Each structure stands twice: as structure tokens, then as C-alpha cells.
Tab-separated table of C-alpha atoms in Angstrom:
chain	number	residue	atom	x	y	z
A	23	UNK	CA	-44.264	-214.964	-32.332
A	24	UNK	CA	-45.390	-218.709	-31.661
A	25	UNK	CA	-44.215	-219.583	-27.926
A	26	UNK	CA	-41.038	-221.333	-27.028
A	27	UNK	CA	-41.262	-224.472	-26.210
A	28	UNK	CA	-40.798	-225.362	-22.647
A	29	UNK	CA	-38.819	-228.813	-22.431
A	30	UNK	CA	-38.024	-229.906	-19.120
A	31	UNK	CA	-34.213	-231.514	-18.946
A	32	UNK	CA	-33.900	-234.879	-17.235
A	33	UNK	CA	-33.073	-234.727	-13.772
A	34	UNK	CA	-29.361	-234.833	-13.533
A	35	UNK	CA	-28.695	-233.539	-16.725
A	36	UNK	CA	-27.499	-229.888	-15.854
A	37	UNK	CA	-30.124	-228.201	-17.719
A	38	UNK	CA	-33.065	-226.355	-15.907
A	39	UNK	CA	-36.032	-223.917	-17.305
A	40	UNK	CA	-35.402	-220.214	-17.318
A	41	UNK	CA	-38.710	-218.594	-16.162
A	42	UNK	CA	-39.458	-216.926	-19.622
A	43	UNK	CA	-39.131	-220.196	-21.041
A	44	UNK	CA	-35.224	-220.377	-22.219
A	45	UNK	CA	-33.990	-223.701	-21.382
A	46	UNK	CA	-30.256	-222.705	-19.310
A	47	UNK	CA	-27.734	-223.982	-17.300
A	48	UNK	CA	-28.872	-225.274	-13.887
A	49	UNK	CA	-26.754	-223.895	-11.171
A	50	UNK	CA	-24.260	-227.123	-10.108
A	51	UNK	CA	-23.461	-227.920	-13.587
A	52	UNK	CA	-22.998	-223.645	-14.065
A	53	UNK	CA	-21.069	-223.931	-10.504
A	54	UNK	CA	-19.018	-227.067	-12.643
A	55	UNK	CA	-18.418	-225.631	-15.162
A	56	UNK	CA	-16.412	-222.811	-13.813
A	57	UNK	CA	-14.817	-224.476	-10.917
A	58	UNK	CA	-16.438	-222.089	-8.177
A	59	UNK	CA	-16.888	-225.354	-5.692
A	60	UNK	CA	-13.345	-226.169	-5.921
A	61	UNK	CA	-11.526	-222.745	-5.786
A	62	UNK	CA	-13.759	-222.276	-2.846
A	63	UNK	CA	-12.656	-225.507	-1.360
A	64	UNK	CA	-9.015	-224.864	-1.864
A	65	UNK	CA	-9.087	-221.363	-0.343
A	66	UNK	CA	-10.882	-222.970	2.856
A	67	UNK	CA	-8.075	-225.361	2.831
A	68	UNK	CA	-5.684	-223.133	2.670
A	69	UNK	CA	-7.072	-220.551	5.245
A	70	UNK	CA	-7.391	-223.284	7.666
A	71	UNK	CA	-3.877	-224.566	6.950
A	72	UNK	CA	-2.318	-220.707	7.585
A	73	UNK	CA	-5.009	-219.336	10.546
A	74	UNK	CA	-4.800	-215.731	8.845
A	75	UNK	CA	-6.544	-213.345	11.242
A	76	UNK	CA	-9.436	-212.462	9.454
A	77	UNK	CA	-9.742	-215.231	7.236
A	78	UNK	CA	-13.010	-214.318	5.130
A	79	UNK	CA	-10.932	-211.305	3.663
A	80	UNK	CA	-8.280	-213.752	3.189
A	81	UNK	CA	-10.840	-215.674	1.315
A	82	UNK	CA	-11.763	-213.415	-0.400
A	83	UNK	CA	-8.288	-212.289	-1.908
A	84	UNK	CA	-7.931	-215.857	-2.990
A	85	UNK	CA	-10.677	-216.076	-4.606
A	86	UNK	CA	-10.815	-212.606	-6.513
A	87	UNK	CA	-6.612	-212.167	-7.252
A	88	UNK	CA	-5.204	-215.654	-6.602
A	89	UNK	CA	-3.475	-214.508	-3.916
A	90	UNK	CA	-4.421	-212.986	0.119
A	91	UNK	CA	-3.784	-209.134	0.202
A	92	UNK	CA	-1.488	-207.557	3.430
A	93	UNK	CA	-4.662	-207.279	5.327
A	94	UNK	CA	-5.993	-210.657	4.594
A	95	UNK	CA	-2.857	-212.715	4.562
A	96	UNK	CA	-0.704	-213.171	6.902
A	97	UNK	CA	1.688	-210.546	7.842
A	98	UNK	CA	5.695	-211.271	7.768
A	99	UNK	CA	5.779	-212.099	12.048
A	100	UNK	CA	2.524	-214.483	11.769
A	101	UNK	CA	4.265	-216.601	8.928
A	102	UNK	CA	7.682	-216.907	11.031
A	103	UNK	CA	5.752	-217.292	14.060
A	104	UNK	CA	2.675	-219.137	13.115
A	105	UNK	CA	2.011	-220.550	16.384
A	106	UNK	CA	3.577	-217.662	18.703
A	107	UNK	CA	0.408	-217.464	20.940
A	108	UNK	CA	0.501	-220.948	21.996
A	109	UNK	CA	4.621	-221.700	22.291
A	110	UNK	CA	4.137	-218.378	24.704
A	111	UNK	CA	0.932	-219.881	26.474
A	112	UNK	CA	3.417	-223.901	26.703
A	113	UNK	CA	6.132	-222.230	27.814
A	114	UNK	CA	8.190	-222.385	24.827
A	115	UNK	CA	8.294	-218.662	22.631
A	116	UNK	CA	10.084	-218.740	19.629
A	117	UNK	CA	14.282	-218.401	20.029
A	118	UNK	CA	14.631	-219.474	22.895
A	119	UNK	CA	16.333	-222.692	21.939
A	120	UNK	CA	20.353	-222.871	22.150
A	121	UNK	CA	20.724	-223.022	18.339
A	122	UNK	CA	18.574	-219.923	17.871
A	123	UNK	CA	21.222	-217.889	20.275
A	124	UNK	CA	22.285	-215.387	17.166
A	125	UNK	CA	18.952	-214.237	16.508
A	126	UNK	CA	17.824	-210.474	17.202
A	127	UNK	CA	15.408	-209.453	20.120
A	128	UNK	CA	12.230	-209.370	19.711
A	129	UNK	CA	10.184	-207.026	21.285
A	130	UNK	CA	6.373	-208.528	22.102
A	131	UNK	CA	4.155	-204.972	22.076
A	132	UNK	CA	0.512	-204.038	21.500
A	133	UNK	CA	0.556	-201.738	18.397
A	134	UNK	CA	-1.461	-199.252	20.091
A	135	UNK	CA	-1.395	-195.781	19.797
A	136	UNK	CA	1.770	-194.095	21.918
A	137	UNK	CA	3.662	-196.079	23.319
A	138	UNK	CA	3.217	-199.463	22.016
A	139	UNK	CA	3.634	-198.043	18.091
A	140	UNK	CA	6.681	-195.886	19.394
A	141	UNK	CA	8.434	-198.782	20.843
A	142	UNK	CA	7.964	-201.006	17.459
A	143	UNK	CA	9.478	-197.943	15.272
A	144	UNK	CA	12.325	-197.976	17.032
A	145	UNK	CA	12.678	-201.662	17.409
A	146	UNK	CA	12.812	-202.183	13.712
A	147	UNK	CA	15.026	-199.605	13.321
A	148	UNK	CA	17.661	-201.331	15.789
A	149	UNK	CA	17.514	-205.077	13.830
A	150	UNK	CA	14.602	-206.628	16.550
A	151	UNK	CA	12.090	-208.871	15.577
A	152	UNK	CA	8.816	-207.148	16.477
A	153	UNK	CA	4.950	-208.876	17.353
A	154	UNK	CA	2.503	-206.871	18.007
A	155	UNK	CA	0.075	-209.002	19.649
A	156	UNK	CA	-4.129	-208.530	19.221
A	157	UNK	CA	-7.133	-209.540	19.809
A	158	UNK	CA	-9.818	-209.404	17.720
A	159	UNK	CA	-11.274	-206.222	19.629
A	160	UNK	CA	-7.909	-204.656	19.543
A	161	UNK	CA	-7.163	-202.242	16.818
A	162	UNK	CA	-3.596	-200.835	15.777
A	163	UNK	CA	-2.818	-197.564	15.374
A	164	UNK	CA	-2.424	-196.185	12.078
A	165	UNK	CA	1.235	-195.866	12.239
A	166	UNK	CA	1.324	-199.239	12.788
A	167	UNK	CA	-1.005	-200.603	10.108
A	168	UNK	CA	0.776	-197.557	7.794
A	169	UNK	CA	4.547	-198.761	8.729
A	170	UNK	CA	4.607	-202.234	11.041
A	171	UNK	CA	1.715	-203.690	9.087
A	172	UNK	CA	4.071	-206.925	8.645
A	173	UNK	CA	4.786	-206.707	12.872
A	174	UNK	CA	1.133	-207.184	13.491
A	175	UNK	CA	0.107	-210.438	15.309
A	176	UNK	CA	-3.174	-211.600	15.687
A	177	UNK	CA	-4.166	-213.978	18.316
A	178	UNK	CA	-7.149	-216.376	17.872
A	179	UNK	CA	-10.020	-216.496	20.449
A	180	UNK	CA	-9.060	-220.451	21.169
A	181	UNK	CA	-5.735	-219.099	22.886
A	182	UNK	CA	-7.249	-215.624	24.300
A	183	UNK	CA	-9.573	-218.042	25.905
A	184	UNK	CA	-7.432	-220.451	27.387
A	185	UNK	CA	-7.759	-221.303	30.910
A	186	UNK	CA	-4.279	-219.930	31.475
A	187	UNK	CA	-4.822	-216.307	30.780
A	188	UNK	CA	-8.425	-216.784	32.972
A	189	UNK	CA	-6.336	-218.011	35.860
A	190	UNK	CA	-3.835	-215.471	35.330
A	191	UNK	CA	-7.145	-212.507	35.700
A	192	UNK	CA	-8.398	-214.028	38.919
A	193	UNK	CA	-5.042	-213.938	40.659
A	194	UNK	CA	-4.411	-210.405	39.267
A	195	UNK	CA	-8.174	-209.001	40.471
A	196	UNK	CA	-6.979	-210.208	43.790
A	197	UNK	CA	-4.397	-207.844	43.820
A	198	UNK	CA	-5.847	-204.961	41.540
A	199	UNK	CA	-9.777	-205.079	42.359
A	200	UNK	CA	-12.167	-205.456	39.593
A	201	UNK	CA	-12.832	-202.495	37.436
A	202	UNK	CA	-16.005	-200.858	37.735
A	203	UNK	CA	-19.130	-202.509	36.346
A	204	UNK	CA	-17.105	-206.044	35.448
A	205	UNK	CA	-19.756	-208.625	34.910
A	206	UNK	CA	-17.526	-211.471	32.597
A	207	UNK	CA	-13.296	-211.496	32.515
A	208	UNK	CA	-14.302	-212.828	28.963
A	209	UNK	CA	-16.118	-209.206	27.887
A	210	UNK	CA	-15.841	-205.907	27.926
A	211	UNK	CA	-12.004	-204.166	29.572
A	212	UNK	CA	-10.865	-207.197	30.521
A	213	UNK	CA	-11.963	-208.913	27.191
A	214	UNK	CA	-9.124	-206.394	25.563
A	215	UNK	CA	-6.827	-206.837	28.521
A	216	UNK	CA	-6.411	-210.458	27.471
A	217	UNK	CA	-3.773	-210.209	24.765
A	218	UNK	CA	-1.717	-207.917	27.322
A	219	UNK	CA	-0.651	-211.471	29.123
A	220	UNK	CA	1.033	-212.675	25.956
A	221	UNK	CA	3.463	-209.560	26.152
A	222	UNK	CA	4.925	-210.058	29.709
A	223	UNK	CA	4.791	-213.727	30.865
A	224	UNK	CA	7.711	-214.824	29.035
A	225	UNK	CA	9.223	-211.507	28.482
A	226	UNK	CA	12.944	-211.091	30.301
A	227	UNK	CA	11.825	-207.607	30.803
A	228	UNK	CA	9.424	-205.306	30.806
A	229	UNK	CA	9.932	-201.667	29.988
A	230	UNK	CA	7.116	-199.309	30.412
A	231	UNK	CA	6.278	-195.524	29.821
A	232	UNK	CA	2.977	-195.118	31.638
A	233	UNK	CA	1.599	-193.264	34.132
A	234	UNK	CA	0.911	-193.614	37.736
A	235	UNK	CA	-2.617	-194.067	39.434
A	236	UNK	CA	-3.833	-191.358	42.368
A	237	UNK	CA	-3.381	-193.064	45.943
A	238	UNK	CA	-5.977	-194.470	47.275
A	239	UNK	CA	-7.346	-197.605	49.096
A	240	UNK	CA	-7.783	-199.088	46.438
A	241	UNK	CA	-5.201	-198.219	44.348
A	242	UNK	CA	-2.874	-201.389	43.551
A	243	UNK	CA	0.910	-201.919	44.603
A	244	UNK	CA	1.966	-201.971	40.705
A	245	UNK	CA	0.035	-198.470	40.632
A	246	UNK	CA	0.562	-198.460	36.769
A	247	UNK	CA	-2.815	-197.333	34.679
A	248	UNK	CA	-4.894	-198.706	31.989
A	249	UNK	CA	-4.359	-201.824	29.920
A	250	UNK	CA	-0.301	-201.804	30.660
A	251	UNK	CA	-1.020	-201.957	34.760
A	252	UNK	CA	-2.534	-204.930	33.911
A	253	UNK	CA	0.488	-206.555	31.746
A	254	UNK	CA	2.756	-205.134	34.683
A	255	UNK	CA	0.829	-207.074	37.034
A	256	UNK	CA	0.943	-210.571	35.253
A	257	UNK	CA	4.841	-209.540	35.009
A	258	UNK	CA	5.172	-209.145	38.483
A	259	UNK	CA	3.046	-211.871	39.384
A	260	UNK	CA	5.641	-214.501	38.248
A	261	UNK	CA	7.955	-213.818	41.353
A	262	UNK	CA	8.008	-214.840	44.755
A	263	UNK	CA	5.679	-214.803	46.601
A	264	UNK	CA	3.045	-214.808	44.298
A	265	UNK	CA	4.972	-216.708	41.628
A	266	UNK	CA	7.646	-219.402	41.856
A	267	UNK	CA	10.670	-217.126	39.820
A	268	UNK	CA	13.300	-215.497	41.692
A	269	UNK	CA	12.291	-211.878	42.677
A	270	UNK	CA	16.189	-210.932	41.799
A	271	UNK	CA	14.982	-211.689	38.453
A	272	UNK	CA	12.249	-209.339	38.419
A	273	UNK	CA	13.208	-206.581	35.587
A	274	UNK	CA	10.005	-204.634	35.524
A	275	UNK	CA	10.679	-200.677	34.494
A	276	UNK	CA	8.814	-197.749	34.566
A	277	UNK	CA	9.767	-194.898	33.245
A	278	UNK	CA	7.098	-192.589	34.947
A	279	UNK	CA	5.113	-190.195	32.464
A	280	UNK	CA	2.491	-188.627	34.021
A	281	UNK	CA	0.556	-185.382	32.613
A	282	UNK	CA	0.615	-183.192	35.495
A	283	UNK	CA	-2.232	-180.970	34.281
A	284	UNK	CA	-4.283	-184.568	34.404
A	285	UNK	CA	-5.516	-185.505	38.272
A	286	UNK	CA	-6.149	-188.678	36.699
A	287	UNK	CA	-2.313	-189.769	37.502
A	288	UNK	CA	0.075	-189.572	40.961
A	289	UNK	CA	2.560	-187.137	39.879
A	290	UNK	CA	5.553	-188.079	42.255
A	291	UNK	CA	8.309	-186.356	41.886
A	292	UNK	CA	10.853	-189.475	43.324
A	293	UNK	CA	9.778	-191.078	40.180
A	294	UNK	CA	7.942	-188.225	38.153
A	295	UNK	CA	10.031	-188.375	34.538
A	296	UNK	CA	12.703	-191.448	35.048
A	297	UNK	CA	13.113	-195.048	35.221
A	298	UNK	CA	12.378	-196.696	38.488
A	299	UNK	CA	12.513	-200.373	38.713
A	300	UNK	CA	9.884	-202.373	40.743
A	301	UNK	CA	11.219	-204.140	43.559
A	302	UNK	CA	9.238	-207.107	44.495
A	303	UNK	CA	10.251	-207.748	48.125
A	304	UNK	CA	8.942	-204.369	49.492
A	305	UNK	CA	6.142	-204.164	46.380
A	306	UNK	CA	8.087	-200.434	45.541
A	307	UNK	CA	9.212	-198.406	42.761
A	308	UNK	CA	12.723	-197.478	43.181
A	309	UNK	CA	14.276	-195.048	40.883
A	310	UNK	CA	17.330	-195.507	39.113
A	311	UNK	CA	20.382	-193.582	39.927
A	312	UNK	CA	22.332	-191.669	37.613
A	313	UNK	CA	24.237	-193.970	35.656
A	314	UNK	CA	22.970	-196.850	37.110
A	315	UNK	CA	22.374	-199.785	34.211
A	316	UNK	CA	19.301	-200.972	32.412
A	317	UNK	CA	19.518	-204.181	31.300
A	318	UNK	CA	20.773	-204.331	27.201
A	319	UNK	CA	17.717	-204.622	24.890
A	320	UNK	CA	20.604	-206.741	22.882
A	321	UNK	CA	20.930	-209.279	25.137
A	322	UNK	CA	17.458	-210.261	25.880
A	323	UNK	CA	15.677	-212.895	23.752
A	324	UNK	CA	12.416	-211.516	24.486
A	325	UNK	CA	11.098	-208.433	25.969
A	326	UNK	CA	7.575	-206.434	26.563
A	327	UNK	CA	7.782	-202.653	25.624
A	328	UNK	CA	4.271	-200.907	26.384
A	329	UNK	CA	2.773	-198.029	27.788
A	330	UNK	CA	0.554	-195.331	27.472
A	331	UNK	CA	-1.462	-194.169	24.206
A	332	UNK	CA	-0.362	-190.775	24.927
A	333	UNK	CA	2.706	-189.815	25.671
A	334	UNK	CA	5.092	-186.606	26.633
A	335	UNK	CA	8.249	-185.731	24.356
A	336	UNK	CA	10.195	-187.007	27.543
A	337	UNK	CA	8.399	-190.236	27.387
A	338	UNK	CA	8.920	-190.571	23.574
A	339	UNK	CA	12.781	-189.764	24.250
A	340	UNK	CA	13.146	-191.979	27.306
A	341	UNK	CA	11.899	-195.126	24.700
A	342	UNK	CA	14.114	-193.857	22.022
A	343	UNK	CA	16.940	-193.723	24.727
A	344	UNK	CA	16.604	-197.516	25.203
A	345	UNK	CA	17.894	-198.247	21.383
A	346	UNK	CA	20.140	-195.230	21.101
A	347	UNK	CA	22.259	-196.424	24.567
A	348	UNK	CA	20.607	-199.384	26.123
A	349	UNK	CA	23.131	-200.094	28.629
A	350	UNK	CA	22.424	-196.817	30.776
A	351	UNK	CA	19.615	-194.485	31.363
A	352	UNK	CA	19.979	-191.694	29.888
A	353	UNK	CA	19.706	-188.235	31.603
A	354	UNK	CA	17.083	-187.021	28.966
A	355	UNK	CA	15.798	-183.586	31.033
């Protein structure tokens, strides 16, 4: 047939030449026309205006349903809590004003595997508020993303980078070394370890189900392993004489869970499988006597509960123990 005639629109008009010769739409009046540029726009504004943690999938709902989905929205403790990260950072965590005095616990955790997801189960089940607190490297376990997906917390690099927490890492490589191979407390171990300070330096205590590291000389005072040695450093740094708190005020626990078919752990049997609480002015653990109290989880505004990924059935039953009689440890052997 006779070819089409190939008229080109006036600039401007919203008309534009299809290469076989079809006049059609040019691409901002087609972009008009179905209001792509300002549905985009408003789900900028509104990711912006709510910080969700991964805020391209929370695009992305928006754009596609109307509305973010649980991984791309925020979760239940990020829209009470919006600016958690920075009121710990200032100083000023959430509840802790006089006219918040009736509201429950909350319990600042990790969400990692073990401990951290074992501690938020049972917190929930008691009435506590519960934040799990990550990074952008740090991934839940799938209990928690399964069950405490609404729990999870995610911290933006602009606090994790804060001159605070830096400070905080040089003081506690002072006391704990640097681990092997650190080139950058921004990267890498430490890069993960970050979020850990969120969960202790406001916490009224810290209750831990860890493990032990093997003597050595250079093996730290707070001898605790991993990511939560860390956290119980920062913790312990707040008292005299590294810190300006009282040390009688220091309510750091450890409830001891070593593998003793690991030699990667001190397996001493003063504290092997029982709470011990660190005491500041000789830089000890001392374990708890039968009967003697643990502080209540009830009566604390705010309070870490971390620990090791893995842990024993003693270790799961000394965290249950907590919730199920929180005013005295429990003989659990």
C-alpha cells in the first residue's frame, strides 16, 4: 500500500514519530497523561517524610498497590519510634519522660539468630515493647522476620555514622584490642558492631547469654565473645572510671553459656551455666548466689537482652527464666 505519511508534530505538542511512520504519543505528554511524574513524586515525598528502611521497595509498593508492603513500610516499632536511633544517640530514648511512667519495658535487642530472637519471643509474650535494632549489613533471623517482623528497627547510616558511636569504638579498642586484619571502624566487623551501641548505652541493664573468651594476654576484662562483648563493653564503659555513672549502677549480667566441646570459649566452672554480674571496681564476674535478686525486667524502662547465635537448652531456659520469675535467678540445672 501507498506509504504513510510522516508528519512531524510541532514541538511542544505531545506528538512524536513512531519509527515505522505512525505518528504517537511522545513520552512527557504519555508520562501526563497517566500521572507517572506525580505518583512518583508523591511516593518520594512520602518515603522521605517516613525514612522506611529500604525505601526503593517502599517505593515500589506505593507505586504498584497504593500502599508499602511489611518489608517495605515501616514496621509497627519504627512508626512509634520513628526517631529511636537518634533520641538514644541525644540522650533522650523513648519513655523515659515522667508522663510515660505506665508504659511496658522495652527490650532494645539485635534480632539475630539465638539469643537476640529468643529474648524478643519472650518479650512479646510478657507485654514489652521490643526494637530490634540493624544496620543495613545486619540481617534478622528468620524467626524474627517470620514472627517479630513488626519489632524490627532499622537504623540509617547518618546515625550508625555519627561521631558518637566512632568515639565510643576508639575508647572500647583501647580496652579490647583491634580484631584481626581491622583496616576502617566504618567496614567490615566493626561496620556490623555499630548498631550493638544503640542496645546498651541507655539500657538500665544488660542481660546476656554468651560465652566466655580463652585467657590470654590479650583477652579483654569483659571477656564476653563476638558482637555482644562488644555491646558489653560500651555498657561497661559508662561507669567510673572510664565513664562518669556510678559503678553501683552498673547492672551488666552474664549468664555464662559456653559449649564445652568448643576450645573457642573459657569454660569456668565459678561461672560456667549461671548469672554472674560484672563488678566494675575489680573489672570481675561475680556469680550470683542462690536466691540472690536480678533486677525486675518490669521495672526497667529500657533494657539490652543479647547474646550468642547459638545457644544451649540451659541458655534458652536461663532467658526464659527472666520473664517467667524476674525477680530471682532461677536454679535451672
Amino acid at each position: 500500500g501507498p506509504q504513510a505519511s510522516k508528519v512531524r508534530a510541532p514541538l511542544g505538542s505531545g506528538f512524536a514519530i513512531h519509527p515505522h511512520g505512525v505518528e504517537m504519543e511522545s513520552g512527557a505528554s504519555y508520562l501526563v497523561r497517566y500521572g507517572v511524574e506525580d505518583k512518583i513524586a508523591d511516593a518520594v515525598e512520602r518515603a522521605l517524610k517516613e525514612r522506611p528502611g529500604n525505601p526503593l521497595s517502599f517505593i515500589g509498593s506505593l507505586l504498584m498497590t497504593g500502599s508499602p508492603t511489611a518489608m517495605g513500610g515501616l514496621t509497627a516499632v519504627e512508626r512509634w519510634f520513628p526517631n529511636l536511633g537518634r533520641e538514644i544517640l541525644n540522650g533522650k530514648p523513648p519513655q523515659s519522660s515522667a508522663s510515660s511512667s505506665a508504659a511496658p519495658p522495652m527490650l532494645l535487642s539485635g534480632a539475630s539468630e539465638g539469643a537476640d530472637t529468643r529474648f524478643g519471643a519472650c518479650a512479646l509474650q510478657a507485654g514489652h515493647v521490643v526494637a530490634h535494632i540493624l544496620g543495613p549489613r545486619n540481617a534478622p533471623s528468620d524467626e524474627c522476620v517470620a514472627k517479630q517482623a513488626e519489632s524490627l528497627y532499622n537504623v540509617p547510616d547518618e546515625v550508625l555514622d555519627d561521631e558518637i558511636i566512632t568515639n565510643a569504638f576508639k575508647l572500647a579498642i583501647e580496652e579490647r584490642g583491634p580484631p584481626m586484619g581491622l583496616t576502617s571502624m566504618m567496614t567490615g566487623e566493626l561496620r556490623d558492631c555499630r548498631r550493638n551501641y544503640l542496645q546498651v548505652i541507655r539500657a538500665e541493664g544488660c542481660f546476656c547469654v554468651a560465652y566466655r573468651l580463652r585467657p590470654s594476654p590479650e583477652t579483654p576484662k569483659v571477656d564476653i565473645g563476638g558482637g555482644t562483648g562488644w555491646a558489653a563493653q560500651w555498657y561497661v564503659d559508662r561507669f567510673e572510671p572510664t565513664g562518669s555513672e556510678d559503678p553501683e549502677g552498673c547492672h551488666l549480667y552474664l549468664w555464662d553459656d559456653g559449649d564445652p566441646n568448643w576450645d573457642g570459649c573459657h569454660i569456668d566452672p565459678a561461672t560456667h551455666r549461671r548469672w554472674s554480674r560484672w563488678h566494675p571496681p575489680s573489672d570481675k564476674w561475680v556469680p550470683l548466689s542462690a536466691g540472690e535478686q536480678l533486677p525486675q525486667l518490669s521495672s526497667l524502662r529500657h533494657y539490652a537482652g543479647i547474646g550468642s547465635t547459638r545457644l544451649s537448652a540451659d541458655g534458652e531456659k536461663a532467658i526464659a527464666s527472666l520473664y517467667c520469675n524476674p525477680s530471682s535467678v532461677v536454679d535451672i540445672t
